[in-house]
């Protein structure tokens, strides 16, 4: 289910994640460091306190340029050298229990001036070892490098259950996207202080695909003061599924979302939301045979997107029972509750900073209707919001088109 793109970039259409291509025979060679167990967390430990912080790379300006260019990412003018850290930190699980999560923090090697944070939230990802803190070629690793090379402190959470986080990832759960991100900002602030770096308190937030949803959720939380001393300064999500009920599911039913991609997303979302909202008692209520016996196991964090896609059928109607296809057509009950709890990232608040939404009308993974609904919801609250259409290009190409513009916009705020 991956398609080769120029400059060694893979478009995982079923997963909507950006990663550098790794030969199939080499993928197993990606090693994952030992993760601290949740037992290492005490109930009294503050959110965002660092369990471990390991410098995993030190890049000269020349190496920064070469690495970003090879991946097809923008290179800042006069890039700085960058130190890359893997951080494991304390946070909370979906039930409020103490746990750990991991992520990436990048710091520019120039010691001049006080730093602003630039947060990047990565896209849909089912595989622990491809998360930012453990996958050198992932977008979640390289975009923070790009930001640090431009003079920011870069931050990219793995989210709960990915990277070195224990358990399964609660896919598209806005609440845990926020806690994992906000607590990594706390840890990053501590890490920067340990290295003698001052911070100016501003946080600029972007993200792609699922990360667009996470970026909007984090922006809202930052404006409400979730991390005292840090304030939202800019918000520029890319191709996020902000309105699954009102935009994404209708696009699935109309065929505007590619059927195999829709099948993947629905399988991931339903199995995740069942753990949080109890959508079904047994898998057979949601999934047709033989998938009812296999689909939950596919999203254990060990299977790759290619393995998952190969084990799923070609369309949602082949995967889901008629009862659950009816839920896709007209959500109700717990299914509707799960949608509406998480379809709130653009509703009920007025950002006090300009918001730019990037999307692509040719996107067949996350329909541009999501961005249009989000724009209208924010505008109805009085927000200053702009929607920029990347054109008749696909999901990943829309992100590649948008990232240089996000970088320039964030840099303009530094001057």
GROMACS .gro file of C-alpha atoms in nm:
model
  415
    1UNK     CA    1   0.000   0.000   0.000
    2UNK     CA    2   0.296   0.238  -0.028
    3UNK     CA    3   0.384   0.432  -0.338
    4UNK     CA    4   0.736   0.552  -0.415
    5UNK     CA    5   0.771   0.928  -0.447
    6UNK     CA    6   1.066   1.139  -0.560
    7UNK     CA    7   1.352   1.183  -0.317
    8UNK     CA    8   1.293   0.858  -0.135
    9UNK     CA    9   0.963   0.969   0.019
   10UNK     CA   10   0.691   0.709   0.072
   11UNK     CA   11   0.324   0.796   0.055
   12UNK     CA   12   0.155   0.545   0.280
   13UNK     CA   13  -0.188   0.610   0.135
   14UNK     CA   14  -0.361   0.377   0.376
   15UNK     CA   15  -0.186   0.534   0.673
   16UNK     CA   16  -0.147   0.896   0.569
   17UNK     CA   17   0.203   0.911   0.721
   18UNK     CA   18   0.519   1.059   0.574
   19UNK     CA   19   0.826   0.838   0.608
   20UNK     CA   20   1.151   0.799   0.425
   21UNK     CA   21   1.165   0.481   0.225
   22UNK     CA   22   1.347   0.192   0.387
   23UNK     CA   23   1.417  -0.122   0.186
   24UNK     CA   24   1.181  -0.399   0.288
   25UNK     CA   25   1.469  -0.620   0.391
   26UNK     CA   26   1.602  -0.348   0.616
   27UNK     CA   27   1.285  -0.257   0.800
   28UNK     CA   28   1.339  -0.522   1.064
   29UNK     CA   29   1.679  -0.372   1.134
   30UNK     CA   30   1.521  -0.061   1.286
   31UNK     CA   31   1.589  -0.121   1.652
   32UNK     CA   32   1.373   0.016   1.929
   33UNK     CA   33   1.535   0.109   2.260
   34UNK     CA   34   1.406  -0.045   2.577
   35UNK     CA   35   1.103   0.143   2.706
   36UNK     CA   36   1.057   0.231   3.071
   37UNK     CA   37   0.751   0.052   3.199
   38UNK     CA   38   0.446   0.232   3.330
   39UNK     CA   39   0.549   0.096   3.670
   40UNK     CA   40   0.837   0.344   3.657
   41UNK     CA   41   0.581   0.622   3.695
   42UNK     CA   42   0.460   0.719   4.038
   43UNK     CA   43   0.122   0.873   4.101
   44UNK     CA   44   0.284   1.179   4.258
   45UNK     CA   45   0.522   1.253   3.972
   46UNK     CA   46   0.436   1.575   3.789
   47UNK     CA   47   0.308   1.561   3.435
   48UNK     CA   48   0.584   1.619   3.186
   49UNK     CA   49   0.868   1.523   3.418
   50UNK     CA   50   1.153   1.358   3.231
   51UNK     CA   51   1.215   0.986   3.275
   52UNK     CA   52   1.506   0.986   3.029
   53UNK     CA   53   1.650   1.224   2.772
   54UNK     CA   54   1.903   1.087   2.526
   55UNK     CA   55   2.079   1.278   2.253
   56UNK     CA   56   2.035   1.056   1.949
   57UNK     CA   57   2.187   1.276   1.680
   58UNK     CA   58   2.404   1.584   1.633
   59UNK     CA   59   2.380   1.740   1.290
   60UNK     CA   60   2.607   2.003   1.141
   61UNK     CA   61   2.445   2.269   0.921
   62UNK     CA   62   2.573   2.084   0.613
   63UNK     CA   63   2.425   1.756   0.732
   64UNK     CA   64   2.094   1.923   0.816
   65UNK     CA   65   2.075   2.057   0.462
   66UNK     CA   66   2.165   1.725   0.303
   67UNK     CA   67   1.922   1.527   0.519
   68UNK     CA   68   1.625   1.756   0.461
   69UNK     CA   69   1.689   1.784   0.087
   70UNK     CA   70   1.720   1.408   0.049
   71UNK     CA   71   1.378   1.370   0.213
   72UNK     CA   72   1.211   1.642   0.007
   73UNK     CA   73   1.161   1.874   0.303
   74UNK     CA   74   1.231   2.248   0.297
   75UNK     CA   75   1.574   2.369   0.412
   76UNK     CA   76   1.580   2.697   0.606
   77UNK     CA   77   1.804   2.970   0.469
   78UNK     CA   78   2.134   2.960   0.658
   79UNK     CA   79   2.042   2.649   0.859
   80UNK     CA   80   2.178   2.601   1.208
   81UNK     CA   81   2.325   2.280   1.344
   82UNK     CA   82   2.080   2.070   1.545
   83UNK     CA   83   2.090   1.839   1.847
   84UNK     CA   84   1.816   1.573   1.848
   85UNK     CA   85   1.690   1.422   2.172
   86UNK     CA   86   1.466   1.126   2.244
   87UNK     CA   87   1.263   1.208   2.554
   88UNK     CA   88   1.059   0.967   2.764
   89UNK     CA   89   0.832   1.156   3.004
   90UNK     CA   90   0.548   1.111   3.247
   91UNK     CA   91   0.195   1.170   3.133
   92UNK     CA   92  -0.153   1.026   3.183
   93UNK     CA   93  -0.341   0.750   3.005
   94UNK     CA   94  -0.690   0.771   2.862
   95UNK     CA   95  -0.839   0.680   3.198
   96UNK     CA   96  -0.629   0.933   3.390
   97UNK     CA   97  -0.383   0.671   3.513
   98UNK     CA   98  -0.011   0.758   3.523
   99UNK     CA   99   0.192   0.631   3.228
  100UNK     CA  100   0.482   0.728   3.006
  101UNK     CA  101   0.512   0.852   2.651
  102UNK     CA  102   0.799   0.941   2.423
  103UNK     CA  103   0.880   1.203   2.165
  104UNK     CA  104   1.144   1.410   1.992
  105UNK     CA  105   1.290   1.743   2.101
  106UNK     CA  106   1.533   1.929   1.876
  107UNK     CA  107   1.746   2.225   1.981
  108UNK     CA  108   1.949   2.453   1.755
  109UNK     CA  109   2.319   2.442   1.832
  110UNK     CA  110   2.344   2.819   1.820
  111UNK     CA  111   2.308   2.960   2.171
  112UNK     CA  112   2.185   3.301   2.057
  113UNK     CA  113   1.855   3.438   2.177
  114UNK     CA  114   1.548   3.293   2.343
  115UNK     CA  115   1.368   3.013   2.162
  116UNK     CA  116   1.007   2.973   2.058
  117UNK     CA  117   0.859   2.625   2.039
  118UNK     CA  118   0.744   2.480   1.707
  119UNK     CA  119   0.533   2.166   1.750
  120UNK     CA  120   0.477   1.909   1.477
  121UNK     CA  121   0.203   1.647   1.520
  122UNK     CA  122   0.254   1.344   1.295
  123UNK     CA  123  -0.008   1.165   1.084
  124UNK     CA  124  -0.183   0.831   1.120
  125UNK     CA  125   0.063   0.565   1.225
  126UNK     CA  126  -0.012   0.210   1.345
  127UNK     CA  127   0.346   0.093   1.407
  128UNK     CA  128   0.537   0.174   1.726
  129UNK     CA  129   0.880   0.159   1.567
  130UNK     CA  130   0.799   0.416   1.301
  131UNK     CA  131   0.715   0.692   1.550
  132UNK     CA  132   0.933   1.006   1.562
  133UNK     CA  133   1.148   0.912   1.861
  134UNK     CA  134   1.258   0.578   1.711
  135UNK     CA  135   1.242   0.626   1.330
  136UNK     CA  136   1.525   0.844   1.196
  137UNK     CA  137   1.364   0.900   0.856
  138UNK     CA  138   1.011   0.980   0.971
  139UNK     CA  139   0.842   1.313   0.915
  140UNK     CA  140   0.803   1.337   1.291
  141UNK     CA  141   1.182   1.332   1.323
  142UNK     CA  142   1.272   1.550   1.024
  143UNK     CA  143   1.018   1.830   1.061
  144UNK     CA  144   1.144   1.914   1.415
  145UNK     CA  145   1.498   1.910   1.270
  146UNK     CA  146   1.379   2.159   1.008
  147UNK     CA  147   1.232   2.381   1.279
  148UNK     CA  148   1.544   2.370   1.497
  149UNK     CA  149   1.761   2.451   1.196
  150UNK     CA  150   1.545   2.763   1.158
  151UNK     CA  151   1.601   2.867   1.520
  152UNK     CA  152   1.308   2.705   1.702
  153UNK     CA  153   1.296   2.442   1.972
  154UNK     CA  154   1.128   2.162   1.777
  155UNK     CA  155   0.886   1.919   1.942
  156UNK     CA  156   0.713   1.608   1.806
  157UNK     CA  157   0.519   1.372   2.035
  158UNK     CA  158   0.487   1.004   1.948
  159UNK     CA  159   0.139   1.008   2.117
  160UNK     CA  160   0.028   0.745   2.367
  161UNK     CA  161   0.112   0.386   2.276
  162UNK     CA  162   0.357   0.466   1.996
  163UNK     CA  163   0.735   0.489   2.003
  164UNK     CA  164   0.837   0.380   2.353
  165UNK     CA  165   0.491   0.428   2.502
  166UNK     CA  166   0.331   0.120   2.660
  167UNK     CA  167   0.002  -0.025   2.539
  168UNK     CA  168  -0.198   0.051   2.227
  169UNK     CA  169  -0.240   0.386   2.062
  170UNK     CA  170  -0.582   0.551   2.121
  171UNK     CA  171  -0.620   0.660   1.759
  172UNK     CA  172  -0.795   0.995   1.701
  173UNK     CA  173  -0.857   1.054   2.071
  174UNK     CA  174  -0.831   1.432   2.104
  175UNK     CA  175  -0.793   1.430   2.482
  176UNK     CA  176  -0.482   1.210   2.483
  177UNK     CA  177  -0.338   1.389   2.180
  178UNK     CA  178  -0.346   1.699   2.399
  179UNK     CA  179  -0.204   1.545   2.715
  180UNK     CA  180   0.079   1.370   2.529
  181UNK     CA  181   0.166   1.693   2.347
  182UNK     CA  182   0.133   1.931   2.641
  183UNK     CA  183   0.335   1.705   2.869
  184UNK     CA  184   0.611   1.678   2.608
  185UNK     CA  185   0.620   2.059   2.597
  186UNK     CA  186   0.673   2.057   2.973
  187UNK     CA  187   0.952   1.804   2.936
  188UNK     CA  188   1.105   2.001   2.646
  189UNK     CA  189   1.106   2.318   2.854
  190UNK     CA  190   1.294   2.134   3.127
  191UNK     CA  191   1.537   1.985   2.874
  192UNK     CA  192   1.606   2.326   2.719
  193UNK     CA  193   1.677   2.472   3.063
  194UNK     CA  194   1.919   2.189   3.141
  195UNK     CA  195   2.113   2.292   2.832
  196UNK     CA  196   2.107   2.659   2.920
  197UNK     CA  197   1.854   2.758   2.656
  198UNK     CA  198   1.603   3.030   2.727
  199UNK     CA  199   1.245   3.020   2.596
  200UNK     CA  200   1.017   3.309   2.510
  201UNK     CA  201   0.693   3.124   2.590
  202UNK     CA  202   0.552   3.123   2.236
  203UNK     CA  203   0.430   2.798   2.081
  204UNK     CA  204   0.361   2.758   1.710
  205UNK     CA  205   0.170   2.445   1.618
  206UNK     CA  206   0.130   2.246   1.299
  207UNK     CA  207   0.062   1.884   1.212
  208UNK     CA  208  -0.040   1.662   0.924
  209UNK     CA  209  -0.344   1.435   0.881
  210UNK     CA  210  -0.424   1.291   1.226
  211UNK     CA  211  -0.165   1.545   1.335
  212UNK     CA  212  -0.381   1.826   1.195
  213UNK     CA  213  -0.655   1.711   1.433
  214UNK     CA  214  -0.401   1.691   1.717
  215UNK     CA  215  -0.265   2.036   1.631
  216UNK     CA  216  -0.609   2.197   1.651
  217UNK     CA  217  -0.677   2.022   1.983
  218UNK     CA  218  -0.342   2.133   2.126
  219UNK     CA  219  -0.391   2.490   2.003
  220UNK     CA  220  -0.723   2.509   2.184
  221UNK     CA  221  -0.570   2.369   2.504
  222UNK     CA  222  -0.273   2.606   2.492
  223UNK     CA  223  -0.500   2.907   2.456
  224UNK     CA  224  -0.684   2.784   2.765
  225UNK     CA  225  -0.355   2.775   2.957
  226UNK     CA  226  -0.292   2.400   2.973
  227UNK     CA  227   0.082   2.468   3.021
  228UNK     CA  228   0.129   2.779   3.236
  229UNK     CA  229   0.396   3.006   3.093
  230UNK     CA  230   0.341   2.888   2.735
  231UNK     CA  231   0.103   3.060   2.495
  232UNK     CA  232  -0.026   2.979   2.150
  233UNK     CA  233   0.137   3.202   1.888
  234UNK     CA  234   0.039   3.043   1.556
  235UNK     CA  235  -0.175   2.755   1.432
  236UNK     CA  236  -0.128   2.600   1.087
  237UNK     CA  237  -0.260   2.243   1.060
  238UNK     CA  238  -0.239   2.045   0.736
  239UNK     CA  239  -0.514   1.817   0.604
  240UNK     CA  240  -0.667   1.724   0.937
  241UNK     CA  241  -0.985   1.515   0.988
  242UNK     CA  242  -1.149   1.779   1.204
  243UNK     CA  243  -1.509   1.684   1.121
  244UNK     CA  244  -1.538   1.308   1.081
  245UNK     CA  245  -1.915   1.304   1.126
  246UNK     CA  246  -1.993   1.599   0.899
  247UNK     CA  247  -1.717   1.570   0.637
  248UNK     CA  248  -1.506   1.253   0.640
  249UNK     CA  249  -1.778   0.989   0.670
  250UNK     CA  250  -1.987   1.149   0.393
  251UNK     CA  251  -1.672   1.147   0.176
  252UNK     CA  252  -1.620   0.778   0.258
  253UNK     CA  253  -1.976   0.700   0.150
  254UNK     CA  254  -1.951   0.905  -0.171
  255UNK     CA  255  -1.621   0.749  -0.272
  256UNK     CA  256  -1.430   1.077  -0.241
  257UNK     CA  257  -1.210   0.895   0.011
  258UNK     CA  258  -1.032   0.605  -0.161
  259UNK     CA  259  -1.207   0.284  -0.046
  260UNK     CA  260  -0.896   0.098   0.068
  261UNK     CA  261  -0.784   0.401   0.269
  262UNK     CA  262  -1.133   0.433   0.416
  263UNK     CA  263  -1.125   0.066   0.516
  264UNK     CA  264  -0.795   0.113   0.695
  265UNK     CA  265  -0.905   0.427   0.879
  266UNK     CA  266  -1.238   0.278   0.987
  267UNK     CA  267  -1.075  -0.041   1.114
  268UNK     CA  268  -0.822   0.160   1.315
  269UNK     CA  269  -1.080   0.406   1.446
  270UNK     CA  270  -1.345   0.150   1.542
  271UNK     CA  271  -1.103  -0.078   1.727
  272UNK     CA  272  -0.952   0.220   1.908
  273UNK     CA  273  -1.281   0.383   1.997
  274UNK     CA  274  -1.421   0.052   2.121
  275UNK     CA  275  -1.164   0.058   2.401
  276UNK     CA  276  -1.275   0.409   2.499
  277UNK     CA  277  -1.648   0.416   2.420
  278UNK     CA  278  -1.755   0.049   2.401
  279UNK     CA  279  -1.890   0.036   2.047
  280UNK     CA  280  -1.934  -0.344   2.046
  281UNK     CA  281  -1.929  -0.643   2.278
  282UNK     CA  282  -1.760  -0.881   2.035
  283UNK     CA  283  -1.569  -0.807   1.712
  284UNK     CA  284  -1.829  -1.004   1.515
  285UNK     CA  285  -2.083  -0.731   1.585
  286UNK     CA  286  -1.868  -0.480   1.396
  287UNK     CA  287  -1.660  -0.683   1.149
  288UNK     CA  288  -1.760  -0.949   0.900
  289UNK     CA  289  -1.595  -1.291   0.901
  290UNK     CA  290  -1.309  -1.364   0.869
  291UNK     CA  291  -1.194  -1.016   0.969
  292UNK     CA  292  -1.372  -1.036   1.304
  293UNK     CA  293  -1.103  -1.283   1.413
  294UNK     CA  294  -0.805  -1.077   1.298
  295UNK     CA  295  -0.872  -0.705   1.281
  296UNK     CA  296  -0.812  -0.617   1.646
  297UNK     CA  297  -0.477  -0.795   1.643
  298UNK     CA  298  -0.360  -0.599   1.339
  299UNK     CA  299  -0.349  -0.277   1.541
  300UNK     CA  300  -0.121  -0.404   1.817
  301UNK     CA  301   0.159  -0.159   1.734
  302UNK     CA  302   0.381  -0.427   1.582
  303UNK     CA  303   0.220  -0.468   1.240
  304UNK     CA  304   0.325  -0.233   0.961
  305UNK     CA  305   0.080  -0.045   0.743
  306UNK     CA  306   0.167  -0.277   0.455
  307UNK     CA  307   0.086  -0.585   0.663
  308UNK     CA  308  -0.238  -0.433   0.787
  309UNK     CA  309  -0.351  -0.322   0.442
  310UNK     CA  310  -0.279  -0.666   0.298
  311UNK     CA  311  -0.498  -0.825   0.565
  312UNK     CA  312  -0.799  -0.596   0.509
  313UNK     CA  313  -1.055  -0.605   0.227
  314UNK     CA  314  -1.088  -0.347  -0.048
  315UNK     CA  315  -1.388  -0.155   0.087
  316UNK     CA  316  -1.567  -0.071   0.412
  317UNK     CA  317  -1.874  -0.271   0.306
  318UNK     CA  318  -1.659  -0.586   0.284
  319UNK     CA  319  -1.512  -0.521   0.630
  320UNK     CA  320  -1.808  -0.402   0.835
  321UNK     CA  321  -2.130  -0.576   0.923
  322UNK     CA  322  -2.451  -0.420   0.796
  323UNK     CA  323  -2.516  -0.290   1.147
  324UNK     CA  324  -2.190  -0.097   1.145
  325UNK     CA  325  -2.226   0.020   0.787
  326UNK     CA  326  -2.555   0.167   0.906
  327UNK     CA  327  -2.359   0.350   1.176
  328UNK     CA  328  -2.127   0.493   0.912
  329UNK     CA  329  -2.430   0.614   0.716
  330UNK     CA  330  -2.622   0.747   1.016
  331UNK     CA  331  -2.426   0.739   1.342
  332UNK     CA  332  -2.610   0.686   1.667
  333UNK     CA  333  -2.548   0.577   2.025
  334UNK     CA  334  -2.191   0.517   2.136
  335UNK     CA  335  -2.066   0.547   1.777
  336UNK     CA  336  -2.208   0.898   1.752
  337UNK     CA  337  -2.078   0.988   2.098
  338UNK     CA  338  -1.725   0.884   2.000
  339UNK     CA  339  -1.744   1.101   1.689
  340UNK     CA  340  -1.877   1.407   1.866
  341UNK     CA  341  -1.635   1.391   2.157
  342UNK     CA  342  -1.348   1.416   1.910
  343UNK     CA  343  -1.505   1.641   1.643
  344UNK     CA  344  -1.470   1.945   1.869
  345UNK     CA  345  -1.125   2.076   1.781
  346UNK     CA  346  -1.267   2.359   1.565
  347UNK     CA  347  -1.591   2.423   1.753
  348UNK     CA  348  -1.675   2.634   2.055
  349UNK     CA  349  -1.362   2.847   2.070
  350UNK     CA  350  -1.218   3.158   1.912
  351UNK     CA  351  -0.843   3.143   1.849
  352UNK     CA  352  -0.672   3.468   1.945
  353UNK     CA  353  -0.404   3.407   1.682
  354UNK     CA  354  -0.437   3.387   1.303
  355UNK     CA  355  -0.517   3.035   1.187
  356UNK     CA  356  -0.414   2.899   0.847
  357UNK     CA  357  -0.562   2.567   0.739
  358UNK     CA  358  -0.381   2.384   0.459
  359UNK     CA  359  -0.562   2.118   0.258
  360UNK     CA  360  -0.575   1.977  -0.097
  361UNK     CA  361  -0.886   1.938  -0.307
  362UNK     CA  362  -0.730   1.629  -0.469
  363UNK     CA  363  -0.682   1.456  -0.132
  364UNK     CA  364  -0.852   1.114  -0.126
  365UNK     CA  365  -0.749   1.028   0.229
  366UNK     CA  366  -0.875   1.328   0.424
  367UNK     CA  367  -1.138   1.515   0.224
  368UNK     CA  368  -1.090   1.891   0.193
  369UNK     CA  369  -1.445   1.921   0.327
  370UNK     CA  370  -1.292   1.871   0.673
  371UNK     CA  371  -1.095   2.194   0.637
  372UNK     CA  372  -1.396   2.379   0.497
  373UNK     CA  373  -1.613   2.275   0.790
  374UNK     CA  374  -1.336   2.371   1.033
  375UNK     CA  375  -1.292   2.710   0.867
  376UNK     CA  376  -1.664   2.778   0.889
  377UNK     CA  377  -1.684   2.664   1.252
  378UNK     CA  378  -1.393   2.887   1.356
  379UNK     CA  379  -1.520   3.182   1.154
  380UNK     CA  380  -1.860   3.147   1.321
  381UNK     CA  381  -1.681   3.201   1.653
  382UNK     CA  382  -1.518   3.517   1.517
  383UNK     CA  383  -1.175   3.372   1.440
  384UNK     CA  384  -0.934   3.507   1.181
  385UNK     CA  385  -0.897   3.193   0.969
  386UNK     CA  386  -0.772   3.128   0.617
  387UNK     CA  387  -0.795   2.809   0.409
  388UNK     CA  388  -0.514   2.750   0.159
  389UNK     CA  389  -0.582   2.488  -0.110
  390UNK     CA  390  -0.272   2.296  -0.222
  391UNK     CA  391  -0.454   2.199  -0.540
  392UNK     CA  392  -0.541   1.880  -0.723
  393UNK     CA  393  -0.275   1.674  -0.547
  394UNK     CA  394  -0.293   1.380  -0.311
  395UNK     CA  395  -0.263   1.364   0.064
  396UNK     CA  396   0.114   1.349   0.105
  397UNK     CA  397   0.192   1.584  -0.183
  398UNK     CA  398  -0.040   1.836  -0.021
  399UNK     CA  399   0.171   1.820   0.294
  400UNK     CA  400   0.495   1.860   0.101
  401UNK     CA  401   0.348   2.166  -0.074
  402UNK     CA  402   0.233   2.313   0.258
  403UNK     CA  403   0.538   2.262   0.480
  404UNK     CA  404   0.758   2.532   0.322
  405UNK     CA  405   0.473   2.780   0.363
  406UNK     CA  406   0.422   2.682   0.726
  407UNK     CA  407   0.793   2.725   0.792
  408UNK     CA  408   0.802   3.071   0.634
  409UNK     CA  409   0.494   3.181   0.825
  410UNK     CA  410   0.642   3.069   1.156
  411UNK     CA  411   0.976   3.234   1.076
  412UNK     CA  412   0.800   3.561   0.998
  413UNK     CA  413   0.669   3.565   1.353
  414UNK     CA  414   1.026   3.551   1.486
  415UNK     CA  415   1.121   3.881   1.323
   0.00000   0.00000   0.00000
